[in-house]
Coordinates of C-alpha atoms in Angstrom, one line a residue:
M1 CA 12.9 -38.6 -23.7
Q2 CA 10.5 -35.7 -23.1
Y3 CA 10.7 -34.1 -19.7
L4 CA 8.8 -31.0 -18.6
G5 CA 11.3 -28.2 -17.7
G6 CA 14.2 -30.2 -19.1
K7 CA 17.4 -28.5 -20.3
S8 CA 18.0 -30.4 -23.5
R9 CA 18.3 -27.2 -25.6
I10 CA 20.7 -25.4 -23.4
A11 CA 22.5 -28.1 -21.4
G12 CA 25.6 -27.9 -23.4
A13 CA 25.9 -24.1 -22.9
I14 CA 25.2 -24.4 -19.2
V15 CA 27.9 -27.0 -18.6
A16 CA 30.3 -25.1 -20.9
S17 CA 29.8 -22.1 -18.6
I18 CA 30.4 -24.2 -15.5
N19 CA 33.5 -25.8 -17.0
A20 CA 34.9 -22.4 -17.8
L21 CA 34.7 -21.4 -14.1
T22 CA 35.7 -24.7 -12.4
E23 CA 38.3 -27.4 -12.8
T24 CA 36.8 -30.3 -14.8
G25 CA 38.4 -32.9 -12.6
R26 CA 36.3 -32.0 -9.6
P27 CA 33.3 -34.1 -8.6
F28 CA 30.1 -32.9 -10.2
Y29 CA 26.6 -33.2 -8.7
D30 CA 23.4 -32.8 -10.7
V31 CA 21.1 -32.7 -7.7
F32 CA 17.8 -32.4 -9.6
C33 CA 18.7 -34.4 -12.7
G34 CA 15.3 -34.6 -14.2
G35 CA 15.6 -35.3 -18.0
L36 CA 19.3 -36.0 -17.5
S37 CA 20.5 -33.4 -20.1
I38 CA 22.9 -31.7 -17.7
T39 CA 24.3 -35.0 -16.4
V40 CA 25.0 -36.1 -20.0
A41 CA 26.7 -32.9 -20.9
A42 CA 28.9 -33.1 -17.7
A43 CA 29.7 -36.8 -18.3
A44 CA 30.8 -35.9 -21.9
T45 CA 33.1 -32.9 -21.0
R46 CA 34.3 -33.4 -17.4
S47 CA 36.9 -35.9 -16.1
G48 CA 35.8 -36.1 -12.5
S49 CA 33.0 -38.3 -11.1
V50 CA 29.4 -37.4 -11.9
L51 CA 26.4 -38.0 -9.6
A52 CA 22.8 -37.7 -10.9
N53 CA 20.1 -37.4 -8.3
D54 CA 16.4 -36.9 -8.3
R55 CA 13.5 -37.4 -5.8
C56 CA 11.4 -39.1 -8.4
A57 CA 11.9 -42.8 -7.7
P58 CA 10.4 -44.0 -11.0
L59 CA 12.8 -41.8 -12.9
I60 CA 15.9 -43.1 -11.1
T61 CA 14.7 -46.7 -11.4
L62 CA 14.4 -46.2 -15.2
Y63 CA 17.9 -44.7 -15.5
S64 CA 19.6 -47.2 -13.3
R65 CA 17.9 -50.2 -14.9
W66 CA 18.6 -48.9 -18.4
A67 CA 22.3 -48.5 -17.5
Q68 CA 22.3 -52.1 -16.3
G69 CA 21.0 -53.3 -19.7
W70 CA 17.2 -53.5 -19.1
R71 CA 15.0 -52.8 -22.1
P72 CA 11.2 -52.9 -22.4
A73 CA 10.0 -56.2 -24.0
R74 CA 7.6 -54.3 -26.3
S75 CA 6.2 -50.9 -27.1
I76 CA 3.9 -49.2 -24.5
G77 CA 0.5 -48.7 -26.0
Y78 CA -2.5 -46.7 -24.7
L79 CA -3.9 -49.5 -22.5
D80 CA -0.4 -50.1 -21.1
Y81 CA 0.0 -46.4 -20.4
K82 CA -3.3 -46.3 -18.5
Q83 CA -2.4 -49.3 -16.4
L84 CA 1.0 -47.9 -15.6
Q85 CA -0.7 -44.6 -14.7
A86 CA -3.1 -46.3 -12.3
K87 CA -0.4 -48.3 -10.6
Q88 CA 2.6 -45.9 -10.7
D89 CA 5.0 -48.6 -9.4
P90 CA 8.3 -46.8 -8.6
L91 CA 10.2 -50.1 -9.1
D92 CA 8.9 -50.6 -12.6
P93 CA 11.2 -48.8 -15.1
R94 CA 8.3 -48.5 -17.5
T95 CA 6.5 -46.1 -15.1
A96 CA 8.8 -43.2 -15.9
L97 CA 9.2 -44.1 -19.5
A98 CA 5.4 -43.8 -19.9
G99 CA 4.9 -41.0 -17.3
F100 CA 7.3 -38.6 -19.0
G101 CA 8.4 -40.0 -22.3
L102 CA 4.9 -40.9 -23.6
S103 CA 3.0 -38.0 -22.0
F104 CA 1.9 -34.6 -23.5
G105 CA 4.8 -32.2 -23.2
G106 CA 6.8 -34.5 -21.0
K107 CA 4.5 -33.7 -18.1
W108 CA 4.0 -36.5 -15.6
F109 CA 1.1 -38.7 -16.9
A110 CA -0.6 -35.7 -18.5
G111 CA -2.3 -37.9 -21.2
Y112 CA -1.0 -40.3 -23.8
A113 CA 0.9 -38.4 -26.4
R114 CA -0.2 -38.7 -30.0
N115 CA -0.8 -36.4 -32.9
K116 CA -2.3 -36.3 -36.4
S117 CA 0.9 -37.1 -38.1
G118 CA 1.3 -40.4 -36.3
R119 CA 4.5 -39.5 -34.6
D120 CA 6.0 -42.6 -32.8
Y121 CA 6.6 -41.1 -29.3
Y122 CA 7.7 -44.5 -28.0
S123 CA 10.5 -45.0 -30.4
S124 CA 11.7 -41.4 -30.0
A125 CA 11.7 -41.8 -26.2
V126 CA 13.7 -45.0 -26.3
R127 CA 16.2 -43.6 -28.8
V128 CA 16.9 -40.4 -26.8
L129 CA 17.2 -42.3 -23.6
S130 CA 19.5 -44.9 -25.1
D131 CA 21.8 -42.1 -26.4
K132 CA 21.9 -40.4 -23.0
I133 CA 22.7 -43.5 -21.0
K134 CA 25.4 -44.5 -23.5
V135 CA 27.2 -41.2 -22.9
C136 CA 26.8 -41.7 -19.1
G137 CA 28.4 -45.2 -19.5
G138 CA 29.2 -46.8 -16.2
G139 CA 30.7 -43.7 -14.7
V140 CA 27.6 -41.9 -13.5
K141 CA 26.1 -42.8 -10.1
F142 CA 22.3 -42.5 -9.9
T143 CA 20.7 -41.8 -6.5
C144 CA 17.1 -41.1 -5.3
L145 CA 17.4 -38.8 -2.3
D146 CA 16.1 -35.6 -0.9
Y147 CA 18.7 -33.0 -1.7
S148 CA 19.2 -32.2 2.0
V149 CA 20.7 -35.6 2.8
I150 CA 23.1 -35.8 -0.1
R151 CA 26.7 -35.9 1.2
V152 CA 28.5 -33.4 -1.1
A153 CA 32.3 -34.0 -1.0
P154 CA 34.2 -30.8 -0.1
G155 CA 35.6 -29.1 -3.2
S156 CA 32.9 -30.3 -5.5
V157 CA 30.9 -28.6 -8.3
V158 CA 27.1 -28.6 -7.6
Y159 CA 24.4 -27.8 -10.2
L160 CA 20.9 -27.2 -9.0
D161 CA 17.7 -27.0 -11.1
P162 CA 15.0 -27.0 -8.4
P163 CA 11.4 -26.0 -8.9
Y164 CA 11.5 -22.4 -10.0
A165 CA 10.3 -19.8 -7.5
G166 CA 6.6 -18.9 -8.3
T167 CA 6.1 -22.0 -10.5
T168 CA 4.1 -25.2 -9.8
G169 CA 6.1 -28.4 -9.4
Y170 CA 4.8 -31.9 -9.9
G171 CA 4.0 -34.4 -7.2
Y172 CA 7.5 -35.4 -6.3
H173 CA 8.5 -31.8 -5.5
K174 CA 5.3 -30.6 -3.9
G175 CA 5.9 -28.7 -0.6
F176 CA 9.3 -27.6 -1.7
S177 CA 10.6 -25.0 0.8
R178 CA 12.7 -22.3 -0.7
A179 CA 14.1 -21.1 2.6
R180 CA 15.1 -24.6 3.7
F181 CA 16.7 -25.2 0.3
L182 CA 18.8 -22.0 0.4
E183 CA 20.0 -22.9 3.9
W184 CA 21.3 -26.2 2.6
V185 CA 22.9 -24.4 -0.4
T186 CA 24.8 -22.2 2.1
S187 CA 26.1 -25.3 4.0
V188 CA 27.3 -26.8 0.7
Q189 CA 29.1 -23.6 -0.2
N190 CA 30.7 -23.4 3.3
S191 CA 32.1 -26.9 2.7
G192 CA 34.2 -25.5 -0.1
S193 CA 32.1 -26.3 -3.1
D194 CA 31.0 -24.1 -6.1
V195 CA 27.3 -24.0 -6.5
F196 CA 25.5 -23.2 -9.8
L197 CA 21.7 -22.6 -10.0
S198 CA 19.3 -22.3 -12.9
E199 CA 16.5 -19.7 -12.1
Y200 CA 14.6 -16.8 -13.6
E201 CA 15.7 -14.4 -10.8
S202 CA 18.7 -14.2 -8.4
P203 CA 18.1 -16.1 -5.2
G204 CA 19.8 -13.5 -3.1
D205 CA 23.1 -11.9 -2.0
G206 CA 26.3 -13.5 -3.1
W207 CA 25.1 -15.0 -6.3
T208 CA 26.4 -13.8 -9.7
C209 CA 24.6 -14.3 -13.0
V210 CA 27.2 -15.8 -15.3
E211 CA 24.9 -16.6 -18.3
E212 CA 21.5 -15.8 -19.7
F213 CA 19.5 -18.0 -22.1
P214 CA 16.7 -16.4 -24.0
L215 CA 14.1 -19.1 -24.7
V216 CA 11.6 -19.1 -27.5
H217 CA 8.5 -21.3 -27.6
G218 CA 7.0 -21.3 -31.1
R219 CA 7.3 -17.6 -32.1
L220 CA 6.9 -16.2 -28.6
A221 CA 9.9 -15.2 -26.6
T222 CA 9.6 -16.1 -22.9
R223 CA 11.5 -14.7 -19.9
P224 CA 15.1 -15.9 -20.0
E225 CA 16.5 -18.6 -17.8
R226 CA 19.7 -17.6 -16.0
L227 CA 22.6 -19.4 -14.6
Y228 CA 23.8 -18.1 -11.2
H229 CA 27.1 -18.9 -9.5
L230 CA 27.8 -19.0 -5.7
P231 CA 31.6 -19.4 -5.5
R232 CA 33.2 -21.4 -2.8

């Protein structure tokens, strides 16, 4: 399923780097799970528990209900999309399916996705989501919480993909405080957990860049995403 800022292309490499630096039996927290790519890579390669969290209630509703066996009764057409956009019911799993999976570029209700070739965005979104949830099985716990109230078990591995500094987040992450976030990160580290963060630039002292991922959009290279590690 499309998701703006998702890590589908590099999730495997990110989790491989994390696994090389941590014991794979330790609990794993994907605190800003978004498009679920990191969660899926962790569930496939780690033996410990995996928690997927996001503040976007419609997204977690979709994942949780899909894992429980829910499926849409029919395809979501343009009129359905507009109705879901107007209502934006966080308890309707179709909301996130339309809001991300059927929107231009995976951006939250950014317009009903279609192109001249007649690509079937709905079938594509359903197929990708089904594959991801299948990997998660029943072993991934989904939660919808502000990161600051998540109770991270001591000795865990925590992956963070927050709104990047200097970029614009969508509605569910508006008002994101970088200072408050980094204070919370320090408390997690002090509890004995390893913290990994995806960002363009280092968030400060104590962080080590362990991997760099050059990204290319079309024929244009963009500034690389980096994976930073704050050891316990």
